[in-house]
């Protein structure tokens, strides 16, 4: 009997332990299931998570939830509102901006946000003698802060920025990624590796980055505006458009970009997904190296523009997911000139110009394109269409493809080192100001690596118009200068201007309150899931 009772007791204890183990596992599983996690499919691997070094869409979409700026763009707008600064004053002469900072804000590493951090974040980029200037390459520094004379700390919560001359877009620039405030402690600790260990004040912080696989952001429970609803955002680089779509429809992704145009109509009727779209501050173009033969001859550039059937690309390849462009500035940006005409499709005119330029039989040239990339739409298919069109006028294109990060490195190099005579690129506006399209991409002061004039275009009249527009505070006068500049630029044809892509994302039905922003940067702080 005793043996029998002992066996029963042992059996009961064993069952209790098993059930206890099962119960514990179930509880843990339930808790795990309650975590709100979304997975985002990007077009390419981010190149950096250092806000001051970002120069592409994929990086900004993955990184910018880590940071805040003194001012920010309102949701769905490029209007300015307070962010880390609660208010600001501007001197009557437009030279001095005084920002009054919010108190009680900490960086994600626990250090204090203050005026010293603001000064550090700007000086690091613009002061070559700053001991931390060598921690990165700051492509946007000159464009964003080139007019800054000094940054002075008045006290812990007050910082004064003095300009060399009035600068109309300054406040808008202060909402851009280069104006993000980084943790000085983290930069000093990690140096050049800060791009892999970013620390800001934003709603999400980096948990893990496995290049080529995934990048994981976790919510900042101590965020000064209140913790986000999402616990985690996982970004996955998937270069192939159809693969991203397949993964979304299989339930493995919650948001994808660069939708295959042929699938868009079907997706709009699919009850299991949401298609969100709005006009974008985007332009897709092919740039010529205007400093090298044969593209130093305006007749050659114009000939190629006449030879390319842009309307067919927009209609047949992009399926009208983009709007035919007539200038580099999208219609949604003020200062756009609706009266300028793009080059019509006219192969005979192209042949005449090539003959005048001394190329009656055309020529051969390498056409560089990326495998994928931010805002690049359908790079291979669009390139093939351009290749076919140019073959009809005697120009033979050899298409050369590169991975996105390597591609950017080759595009944005000094003119003397650039082997790309003709290449694809796109641009998405950062702040809603024409200066962010025309100055940064057509001023001769913005040749890489100082800026993004990747055609190495130079025209004294355009330079004068763009320089004057920057320091003119009267918006109407600025508009007149930009209208004139667009006329000259299109006549001189440093680019083939194709289209302005619409912002389109497709999300799972469970994603709630996601809104597109004109800058193309994703905002997840107010997003929730069912």
Coordinates of C-alpha atoms in Angstrom, one line a residue:
X1 CA 0.0 0.0 0.0
X2 CA 2.8 2.4 1.0
X3 CA 4.6 1.6 -2.3
X4 CA 1.4 2.2 -4.2
X5 CA 0.7 5.5 -2.4
X6 CA 4.3 6.6 -3.0
X7 CA 4.0 5.9 -6.7
X8 CA 0.8 7.9 -6.9
X9 CA 2.4 10.8 -5.2
X10 CA 5.4 10.7 -7.5
X11 CA 3.1 10.5 -10.5
X12 CA 1.1 13.5 -9.3
X13 CA 4.3 15.5 -8.7
X14 CA 5.6 14.7 -12.1
X15 CA 2.3 15.7 -13.7
X16 CA 2.3 18.9 -11.7
X17 CA 5.7 19.8 -13.0
X18 CA 4.8 19.0 -16.6
X19 CA 1.6 21.0 -16.4
X20 CA 3.5 23.8 -14.6
X21 CA 6.0 23.8 -17.4
X22 CA 3.3 23.9 -20.0
X23 CA 1.5 26.6 -18.2
X24 CA 4.7 28.7 -18.0
X25 CA 5.4 28.2 -21.7
X26 CA 1.8 29.2 -22.6
X27 CA 2.0 32.3 -20.5
X28 CA 5.3 33.3 -22.1
X29 CA 3.9 32.6 -25.5
X30 CA 0.8 34.7 -24.8
X31 CA 3.0 37.6 -23.6
X32 CA 5.1 37.3 -26.7
X33 CA 2.0 37.3 -28.9
X34 CA 0.9 40.5 -27.2
X35 CA 4.0 42.4 -28.5
X36 CA 3.1 44.7 -31.3
X37 CA 5.6 44.1 -34.0
X38 CA 5.5 45.2 -37.7
X39 CA 7.8 44.2 -40.5
X40 CA 8.7 46.6 -43.3
X41 CA 10.0 45.6 -46.7
X42 CA 12.6 48.1 -48.0
X43 CA 14.0 48.3 -51.5
X44 CA 17.7 48.1 -50.4
X45 CA 20.0 47.9 -47.4
X46 CA 20.3 51.2 -45.4
X47 CA 23.8 52.6 -45.9
X48 CA 24.0 54.4 -42.6
X49 CA 22.0 55.0 -39.4
X50 CA 23.9 58.2 -38.6
X51 CA 21.3 60.9 -39.4
X52 CA 24.1 63.4 -40.4
X53 CA 25.4 61.0 -43.1
X54 CA 22.2 59.8 -44.6
X55 CA 21.8 60.5 -48.3
X56 CA 19.2 58.0 -49.5
X57 CA 15.6 57.1 -48.9
X58 CA 16.1 53.6 -47.5
X59 CA 18.4 54.8 -44.8
X60 CA 16.2 57.7 -43.8
X61 CA 13.1 55.5 -43.7
X62 CA 14.9 53.1 -41.3
X63 CA 16.8 55.6 -39.2
X64 CA 14.8 58.7 -38.7
X65 CA 12.5 57.3 -35.9
X66 CA 15.7 57.2 -33.8
X67 CA 16.1 61.0 -33.9
X68 CA 14.3 64.3 -33.4
X69 CA 15.1 67.9 -34.6
X70 CA 14.6 71.3 -33.0
X71 CA 11.6 71.8 -35.3
X72 CA 9.6 69.2 -37.3
X73 CA 7.2 69.0 -40.2
X74 CA 3.6 68.6 -39.3
X75 CA 2.0 65.3 -40.3
X76 CA 1.2 65.1 -44.0
X77 CA 2.7 68.6 -44.5
X78 CA 5.9 70.6 -44.8
X79 CA 4.7 73.2 -42.4
X80 CA 7.0 73.7 -39.4
X81 CA 6.0 73.1 -35.8
X82 CA 8.0 72.8 -32.5
X83 CA 9.8 69.5 -31.7
X84 CA 12.8 69.6 -29.3
X85 CA 12.5 73.4 -29.2
X86 CA 9.4 74.7 -27.6
X87 CA 9.7 78.1 -29.4
X88 CA 12.2 80.3 -31.3
X89 CA 12.8 83.9 -32.1
X90 CA 14.2 85.4 -35.3
X91 CA 16.0 88.7 -35.4
X92 CA 14.5 91.5 -37.6
X93 CA 17.4 91.2 -40.0
X94 CA 16.9 87.5 -40.4
X95 CA 20.4 86.6 -39.2
X96 CA 19.9 85.3 -35.6
X97 CA 17.7 82.4 -34.7
X98 CA 17.3 81.7 -30.9
X99 CA 15.8 78.4 -30.0
X100 CA 14.4 77.7 -26.5
X101 CA 14.6 74.0 -25.7
X102 CA 12.2 71.8 -23.9
X103 CA 13.5 70.5 -20.6
X104 CA 13.6 67.0 -19.1
X105 CA 14.5 65.2 -22.4
X106 CA 17.0 62.4 -22.4
X107 CA 18.9 60.6 -25.2
X108 CA 18.3 56.9 -25.5
X109 CA 21.7 56.3 -23.7
X110 CA 20.4 58.2 -20.6
X111 CA 22.4 61.3 -21.1
X112 CA 20.7 64.7 -21.1
X113 CA 19.6 66.6 -24.2
X114 CA 20.6 70.3 -23.9
X115 CA 22.0 73.2 -25.9
X116 CA 25.5 71.7 -25.8
X117 CA 24.2 68.7 -27.7
X118 CA 22.6 71.0 -30.4
X119 CA 25.9 72.9 -30.8
X120 CA 27.8 69.6 -31.0
X121 CA 25.4 68.1 -33.6
X122 CA 25.9 71.1 -36.0
X123 CA 29.6 71.8 -35.3
X124 CA 30.5 68.1 -35.9
X125 CA 29.3 68.6 -39.5
X126 CA 30.5 72.1 -40.4
X127 CA 33.7 72.7 -38.4
X128 CA 36.6 70.9 -40.0
X129 CA 38.6 71.6 -36.8
X130 CA 36.1 69.9 -34.6
X131 CA 37.7 66.8 -33.1
X132 CA 34.7 64.7 -34.2
X133 CA 34.4 66.0 -37.7
X134 CA 36.3 62.9 -39.0
X135 CA 33.6 60.6 -37.7
X136 CA 31.7 60.7 -40.9
X137 CA 31.1 62.1 -44.4
X138 CA 28.4 64.8 -44.2
X139 CA 26.9 65.1 -47.7
X140 CA 24.1 67.5 -46.6
X141 CA 26.2 69.7 -44.3
X142 CA 26.9 72.5 -46.7
X143 CA 23.4 72.5 -48.1
X144 CA 21.8 72.5 -44.6
X145 CA 24.3 74.7 -42.6
X146 CA 26.5 76.3 -45.2
X147 CA 25.1 79.7 -44.2
X148 CA 25.7 79.2 -40.5
X149 CA 28.3 81.6 -39.0
X150 CA 28.3 80.3 -35.4
X151 CA 26.3 78.3 -32.9
X152 CA 26.4 79.6 -29.4
X153 CA 25.2 78.1 -26.1
X154 CA 23.4 80.8 -24.0
X155 CA 22.5 78.4 -21.3
X156 CA 21.4 74.7 -20.9
X157 CA 18.1 75.3 -22.7
X158 CA 18.9 78.2 -25.0
X159 CA 21.0 78.1 -28.2
X160 CA 21.6 80.9 -30.7
X161 CA 22.4 80.3 -34.3
X162 CA 23.9 83.2 -36.3
X163 CA 23.8 83.2 -40.1
X164 CA 26.3 84.8 -42.4
X165 CA 23.4 86.2 -44.5
X166 CA 19.6 85.9 -44.5
X167 CA 18.5 82.5 -45.6
X168 CA 14.9 82.0 -46.6
X169 CA 14.6 78.1 -46.1
X170 CA 16.6 78.0 -42.8
X171 CA 13.7 76.9 -40.6
X172 CA 12.7 74.2 -43.1
X173 CA 16.3 73.0 -43.2
X174 CA 16.2 72.7 -39.4
X175 CA 13.6 70.0 -39.8
X176 CA 15.7 67.9 -42.1
X177 CA 17.7 64.8 -41.2
X178 CA 21.0 66.6 -41.1
X179 CA 19.6 68.8 -38.4
X180 CA 18.9 65.8 -36.1
X181 CA 20.3 66.1 -32.6
X182 CA 22.7 63.2 -31.8
X183 CA 24.1 62.1 -28.4
X184 CA 27.6 63.7 -28.1
X185 CA 28.5 60.9 -25.6
X186 CA 27.7 58.2 -28.1
X187 CA 29.6 59.9 -31.0
X188 CA 32.6 60.3 -28.7
X189 CA 32.3 56.7 -27.6
X190 CA 31.8 55.0 -31.0
X191 CA 33.5 57.5 -33.4
X192 CA 33.1 56.4 -37.0
X193 CA 31.1 53.4 -35.8
X194 CA 28.3 55.7 -34.6
X195 CA 26.5 54.9 -37.8
X196 CA 26.1 51.4 -36.5
X197 CA 25.4 52.5 -32.9
X198 CA 23.0 55.5 -33.3
X199 CA 21.7 57.3 -30.3
X200 CA 19.1 60.1 -30.5
X201 CA 16.0 61.2 -28.5
X202 CA 13.4 59.7 -30.9
X203 CA 10.5 57.3 -30.3
X204 CA 12.5 54.2 -31.3
X205 CA 16.0 53.0 -30.6
X206 CA 18.2 50.5 -32.4
X207 CA 18.2 47.0 -31.0
X208 CA 20.0 45.0 -33.7
X209 CA 21.3 45.4 -37.2
X210 CA 22.3 42.4 -39.2
X211 CA 23.3 43.8 -42.6
X212 CA 21.5 42.0 -45.5
X213 CA 19.0 40.4 -43.2
X214 CA 17.2 42.8 -40.9
X215 CA 17.3 45.9 -38.8
X216 CA 15.3 46.0 -35.6
X217 CA 14.1 49.1 -33.8
X218 CA 12.5 48.9 -30.3
X219 CA 10.2 51.5 -28.7
X220 CA 11.7 54.1 -26.5
X221 CA 9.7 53.8 -23.3
X222 CA 11.0 57.1 -22.0
X223 CA 10.2 59.1 -25.2
X224 CA 9.4 62.6 -24.2
X225 CA 6.1 62.7 -26.2
X226 CA 5.0 59.3 -24.8
X227 CA 6.0 55.8 -25.7
X228 CA 4.9 54.6 -29.1
X229 CA 2.1 51.9 -29.4
X230 CA 4.4 49.6 -31.4
X231 CA 6.9 47.6 -29.5
X232 CA 9.1 46.8 -32.5
X233 CA 9.8 47.7 -36.1
X234 CA 11.7 45.2 -38.2
X235 CA 13.1 46.4 -41.5
X236 CA 14.0 43.8 -44.2
X237 CA 16.0 44.8 -47.3
X238 CA 14.3 43.0 -50.3
X239 CA 15.6 44.3 -53.6
X240 CA 13.2 42.4 -55.9
X241 CA 9.8 44.2 -56.1
X242 CA 7.8 41.0 -56.8
X243 CA 9.3 39.2 -53.8
X244 CA 8.3 42.0 -51.5
X245 CA 4.8 41.8 -52.8
X246 CA 4.7 38.0 -52.4
X247 CA 5.9 38.3 -48.8
X248 CA 3.3 40.9 -48.0
X249 CA 0.5 38.8 -49.4
X250 CA 1.8 35.8 -47.5
X251 CA 1.5 37.7 -44.3
X252 CA 5.3 38.0 -43.7
X253 CA 5.4 41.8 -44.2
X254 CA 3.2 44.6 -43.0
X255 CA 4.3 47.4 -45.3
X256 CA 6.1 47.5 -48.7
X257 CA 7.3 50.2 -51.1
X258 CA 7.9 50.3 -54.8
X259 CA 4.8 48.3 -55.9
X260 CA 5.1 46.5 -59.2
X261 CA 2.9 48.7 -61.5
X262 CA 1.2 45.8 -63.1
X263 CA -0.2 44.6 -59.7
X264 CA -1.5 47.9 -58.4
X265 CA -5.0 47.7 -59.9
X266 CA -5.5 44.2 -58.4
X267 CA -4.2 45.3 -55.0
X268 CA -6.7 48.2 -54.8
X269 CA -9.5 45.7 -54.9
X270 CA -7.9 43.2 -52.4
X271 CA -9.8 43.4 -49.1
X272 CA -6.7 42.0 -47.2
X273 CA -4.4 45.0 -47.9
X274 CA -4.5 48.8 -47.9
X275 CA -3.1 50.9 -50.7
X276 CA -2.1 54.3 -49.5
X277 CA -1.0 56.9 -52.0
X278 CA -0.4 60.7 -52.5
X279 CA 1.5 63.0 -54.9
X280 CA 5.2 62.9 -54.1
X281 CA 8.1 65.4 -54.0
X282 CA 10.0 63.1 -56.4
X283 CA 11.8 63.3 -59.7
X284 CA 13.4 60.5 -61.7
X285 CA 16.1 61.4 -64.2
X286 CA 19.1 60.3 -66.1
X287 CA 22.1 62.6 -65.6
X288 CA 24.9 63.3 -68.1
X289 CA 28.4 64.2 -67.0
X290 CA 28.3 67.6 -68.6
X291 CA 32.1 68.1 -68.1
X292 CA 33.1 65.2 -70.4
X293 CA 32.6 64.5 -74.1
X294 CA 30.2 63.9 -75.7
X295 CA 27.9 65.4 -73.0
X296 CA 29.7 68.7 -72.7
X297 CA 27.9 69.6 -76.0
X298 CA 24.3 70.8 -75.3
X299 CA 23.2 69.6 -78.7
X300 CA 24.1 66.0 -77.7
X301 CA 22.1 66.3 -74.5
X302 CA 19.1 67.8 -76.3
X303 CA 19.3 65.1 -79.0
X304 CA 19.1 62.3 -76.4
X305 CA 16.1 64.1 -74.8
X306 CA 14.3 64.2 -78.2
X307 CA 15.2 60.5 -78.8
X308 CA 13.7 59.2 -75.5
X309 CA 9.9 58.5 -75.5
X310 CA 9.2 59.6 -72.0
X311 CA 5.4 59.4 -72.4
X312 CA 5.7 55.7 -73.3
X313 CA 7.8 55.0 -70.2
X314 CA 5.3 56.7 -67.9
X315 CA 2.3 55.0 -69.5
X316 CA 3.5 51.6 -70.5
X317 CA 6.2 50.8 -67.9
X318 CA 5.1 52.8 -64.9
X319 CA 1.4 52.4 -65.6
X320 CA 0.9 56.0 -64.5
X321 CA 2.2 55.4 -61.0
X322 CA 4.3 58.5 -61.9
X323 CA 3.3 61.8 -63.5
X324 CA 5.1 63.0 -66.6
X325 CA 7.6 65.7 -65.6
X326 CA 8.1 69.0 -67.4
X327 CA 10.9 70.3 -65.0
X328 CA 12.9 68.8 -62.1
X329 CA 10.5 70.4 -59.6
X330 CA 7.3 68.4 -58.9
X331 CA 3.9 70.3 -59.2
X332 CA 3.3 69.8 -55.5
X333 CA 6.3 72.0 -54.6
X334 CA 5.7 75.8 -54.8
X335 CA 7.8 77.5 -57.5
X336 CA 7.1 74.8 -60.1
X337 CA 7.0 76.2 -63.6
X338 CA 4.0 74.8 -65.5
X339 CA 4.8 76.7 -68.6
X340 CA 8.1 74.9 -69.4
X341 CA 7.9 72.2 -71.9
X342 CA 9.8 68.9 -71.7
X343 CA 11.3 67.5 -74.9
X344 CA 8.8 65.8 -77.2
X345 CA 9.6 62.4 -78.7
X346 CA 11.2 63.4 -82.0
X347 CA 13.9 60.9 -83.3
X348 CA 14.4 62.9 -86.5
X349 CA 15.2 66.1 -84.6
X350 CA 17.6 64.0 -82.4
X351 CA 19.4 62.8 -85.5
X352 CA 19.7 66.4 -86.8
X353 CA 21.3 67.6 -83.6
X354 CA 23.7 64.7 -83.4
X355 CA 24.8 65.4 -86.9
X356 CA 25.3 69.1 -86.0
X357 CA 27.4 68.1 -83.0
X358 CA 29.6 65.9 -85.1
X359 CA 28.1 62.5 -84.3
X360 CA 26.1 61.6 -87.5
X361 CA 26.5 57.9 -86.7
X362 CA 26.0 58.2 -83.0
X363 CA 28.4 56.8 -80.4
X364 CA 28.8 54.2 -77.7
X365 CA 28.5 54.9 -74.0
X366 CA 28.0 53.0 -70.7
X367 CA 24.7 53.7 -68.9
X368 CA 25.0 53.0 -65.2
X369 CA 21.9 51.9 -63.2
X370 CA 21.3 50.5 -59.7
X371 CA 19.8 47.0 -59.1
X372 CA 17.2 48.7 -56.9
X373 CA 17.2 51.8 -54.7
X374 CA 15.1 54.5 -53.1
X375 CA 12.8 56.2 -55.5
X376 CA 14.3 54.4 -58.5
X377 CA 11.0 52.8 -59.6
X378 CA 11.8 50.3 -62.3
X379 CA 15.5 50.9 -63.1
X380 CA 16.3 48.0 -65.4
X381 CA 13.0 48.2 -67.4
X382 CA 13.3 51.9 -67.8
X383 CA 16.9 51.6 -68.8
X384 CA 16.0 49.0 -71.5
X385 CA 13.4 51.3 -72.9
X386 CA 15.9 54.2 -73.1
X387 CA 18.5 51.9 -74.6
X388 CA 16.0 50.8 -77.4
X389 CA 15.0 54.4 -78.1
X390 CA 18.6 55.6 -78.4
X391 CA 19.6 52.7 -80.6
X392 CA 17.1 54.1 -83.2
X393 CA 19.3 57.3 -83.5
X394 CA 22.6 55.5 -83.5
X395 CA 23.6 55.7 -79.9
X396 CA 24.6 52.4 -78.4
X397 CA 24.1 52.0 -74.6
X398 CA 26.0 49.4 -72.6
X399 CA 24.0 49.0 -69.4
X400 CA 26.1 48.5 -66.3
X401 CA 24.4 47.5 -63.0
X402 CA 25.6 48.0 -59.4
X403 CA 24.2 47.3 -55.9
X404 CA 22.6 50.4 -54.4
X405 CA 25.3 51.3 -51.8
X406 CA 28.2 50.8 -54.2
X407 CA 26.2 52.7 -56.8
X408 CA 25.8 55.8 -54.6
X409 CA 29.6 55.7 -53.8
X410 CA 30.3 55.8 -57.6
X411 CA 27.8 58.5 -58.4
X412 CA 28.7 61.0 -55.7
X413 CA 32.4 61.4 -56.3
X414 CA 34.5 64.5 -57.4
X415 CA 34.2 65.2 -61.1
X416 CA 37.7 64.2 -61.9
X417 CA 37.2 60.7 -60.4
X418 CA 33.7 60.0 -61.8
X419 CA 33.7 57.3 -64.5
X420 CA 29.9 57.5 -65.0
X421 CA 29.3 59.5 -68.2
X422 CA 25.5 58.7 -68.0
X423 CA 23.6 57.3 -65.1
X424 CA 20.1 57.0 -63.5
X425 CA 19.1 58.8 -60.3
X426 CA 16.1 60.1 -58.4
X427 CA 15.5 62.8 -55.9
X428 CA 12.9 63.2 -53.2
X429 CA 12.5 66.6 -51.6
X430 CA 13.5 67.0 -48.0
X431 CA 11.7 70.2 -47.0
X432 CA 9.1 71.4 -49.6
X433 CA 11.3 74.3 -50.7
X434 CA 12.4 74.8 -54.4
X435 CA 15.9 75.4 -53.0
X436 CA 16.0 71.8 -52.1
X437 CA 15.6 70.8 -55.7
X438 CA 17.3 73.5 -57.8
X439 CA 20.2 74.7 -55.6
X440 CA 21.3 71.3 -54.3
X441 CA 21.2 69.7 -57.8
X442 CA 22.1 72.5 -60.2
X443 CA 24.3 75.0 -58.4
X444 CA 28.0 74.7 -59.4
X445 CA 28.8 75.0 -55.7
X446 CA 27.0 71.7 -55.2
X447 CA 29.2 69.4 -57.3
X448 CA 29.9 66.2 -55.3
X449 CA 31.0 65.7 -52.7
X450 CA 29.8 69.2 -51.5
X451 CA 26.3 68.4 -52.7
X452 CA 24.2 66.4 -55.2
X453 CA 24.8 68.1 -58.6
X454 CA 25.7 64.7 -60.1
X455 CA 25.6 66.1 -63.7
X456 CA 28.4 68.6 -62.8
X457 CA 26.3 71.2 -64.4
X458 CA 27.5 74.8 -64.4
X459 CA 25.8 77.9 -65.7
X460 CA 26.7 81.4 -64.3
X461 CA 23.2 82.8 -64.8
X462 CA 21.6 79.8 -63.0
X463 CA 24.1 80.1 -60.2
X464 CA 23.2 83.8 -59.8
X465 CA 19.5 83.1 -59.7
X466 CA 19.8 80.3 -57.2
X467 CA 22.1 82.3 -54.9
X468 CA 19.9 85.3 -54.9
X469 CA 16.8 83.2 -54.3
X470 CA 18.3 81.8 -51.1
X471 CA 18.9 85.1 -49.5
X472 CA 15.6 86.8 -50.6
X473 CA 12.9 86.6 -48.0
X474 CA 10.1 87.8 -50.4
X475 CA 8.4 84.5 -51.6
X476 CA 7.0 86.1 -54.8
X477 CA 10.5 87.3 -55.8
X478 CA 12.0 83.9 -55.0
X479 CA 9.3 82.3 -57.1
X480 CA 10.1 84.4 -60.1
X481 CA 13.8 83.4 -59.9
X482 CA 13.0 79.8 -59.7
X483 CA 10.6 80.0 -62.7
X484 CA 13.4 81.5 -64.8
X485 CA 16.0 79.0 -63.6
X486 CA 13.8 76.1 -64.7
X487 CA 13.6 77.5 -68.2
X488 CA 17.4 77.7 -68.5
X489 CA 18.0 74.3 -67.0
X490 CA 15.5 72.5 -69.2
X491 CA 16.9 74.3 -72.3
X492 CA 20.4 73.2 -71.4
X493 CA 19.3 69.6 -70.6
X494 CA 21.9 68.3 -68.1
X495 CA 19.3 65.6 -67.4
X496 CA 16.6 63.5 -69.1
X497 CA 13.7 64.4 -66.9
X498 CA 11.2 61.6 -66.9
X499 CA 8.5 61.6 -64.1
X500 CA 7.4 62.5 -60.6
X501 CA 6.6 59.2 -58.9
X502 CA 3.5 59.1 -56.7
X503 CA 4.1 57.9 -53.1
X504 CA 2.5 54.5 -52.9
X505 CA 2.8 51.9 -50.1
X506 CA 0.7 48.8 -49.6
X507 CA 0.2 47.6 -46.0
X508 CA -1.5 44.8 -44.2
X509 CA -5.0 45.4 -43.0
X510 CA -3.9 45.2 -39.3
X511 CA -1.8 48.4 -39.6
X512 CA -3.7 51.3 -38.3
X513 CA -3.2 55.1 -38.5
X514 CA -0.2 55.0 -40.9
X515 CA 0.1 58.2 -42.9
X516 CA 2.4 59.1 -45.7
X517 CA 4.5 62.2 -45.4
X518 CA 5.5 64.4 -48.4
X519 CA 9.2 63.9 -47.6
X520 CA 8.8 60.1 -48.0
X521 CA 10.1 59.4 -44.5
X522 CA 8.0 56.9 -42.5
X523 CA 6.5 57.9 -39.2
X524 CA 5.5 55.1 -36.9
X525 CA 5.1 56.9 -33.5
X526 CA 1.3 57.0 -33.8
X527 CA 0.9 53.7 -35.7
X528 CA -0.9 50.8 -34.1
X529 CA -1.8 47.2 -35.0
X530 CA -4.9 45.2 -34.4

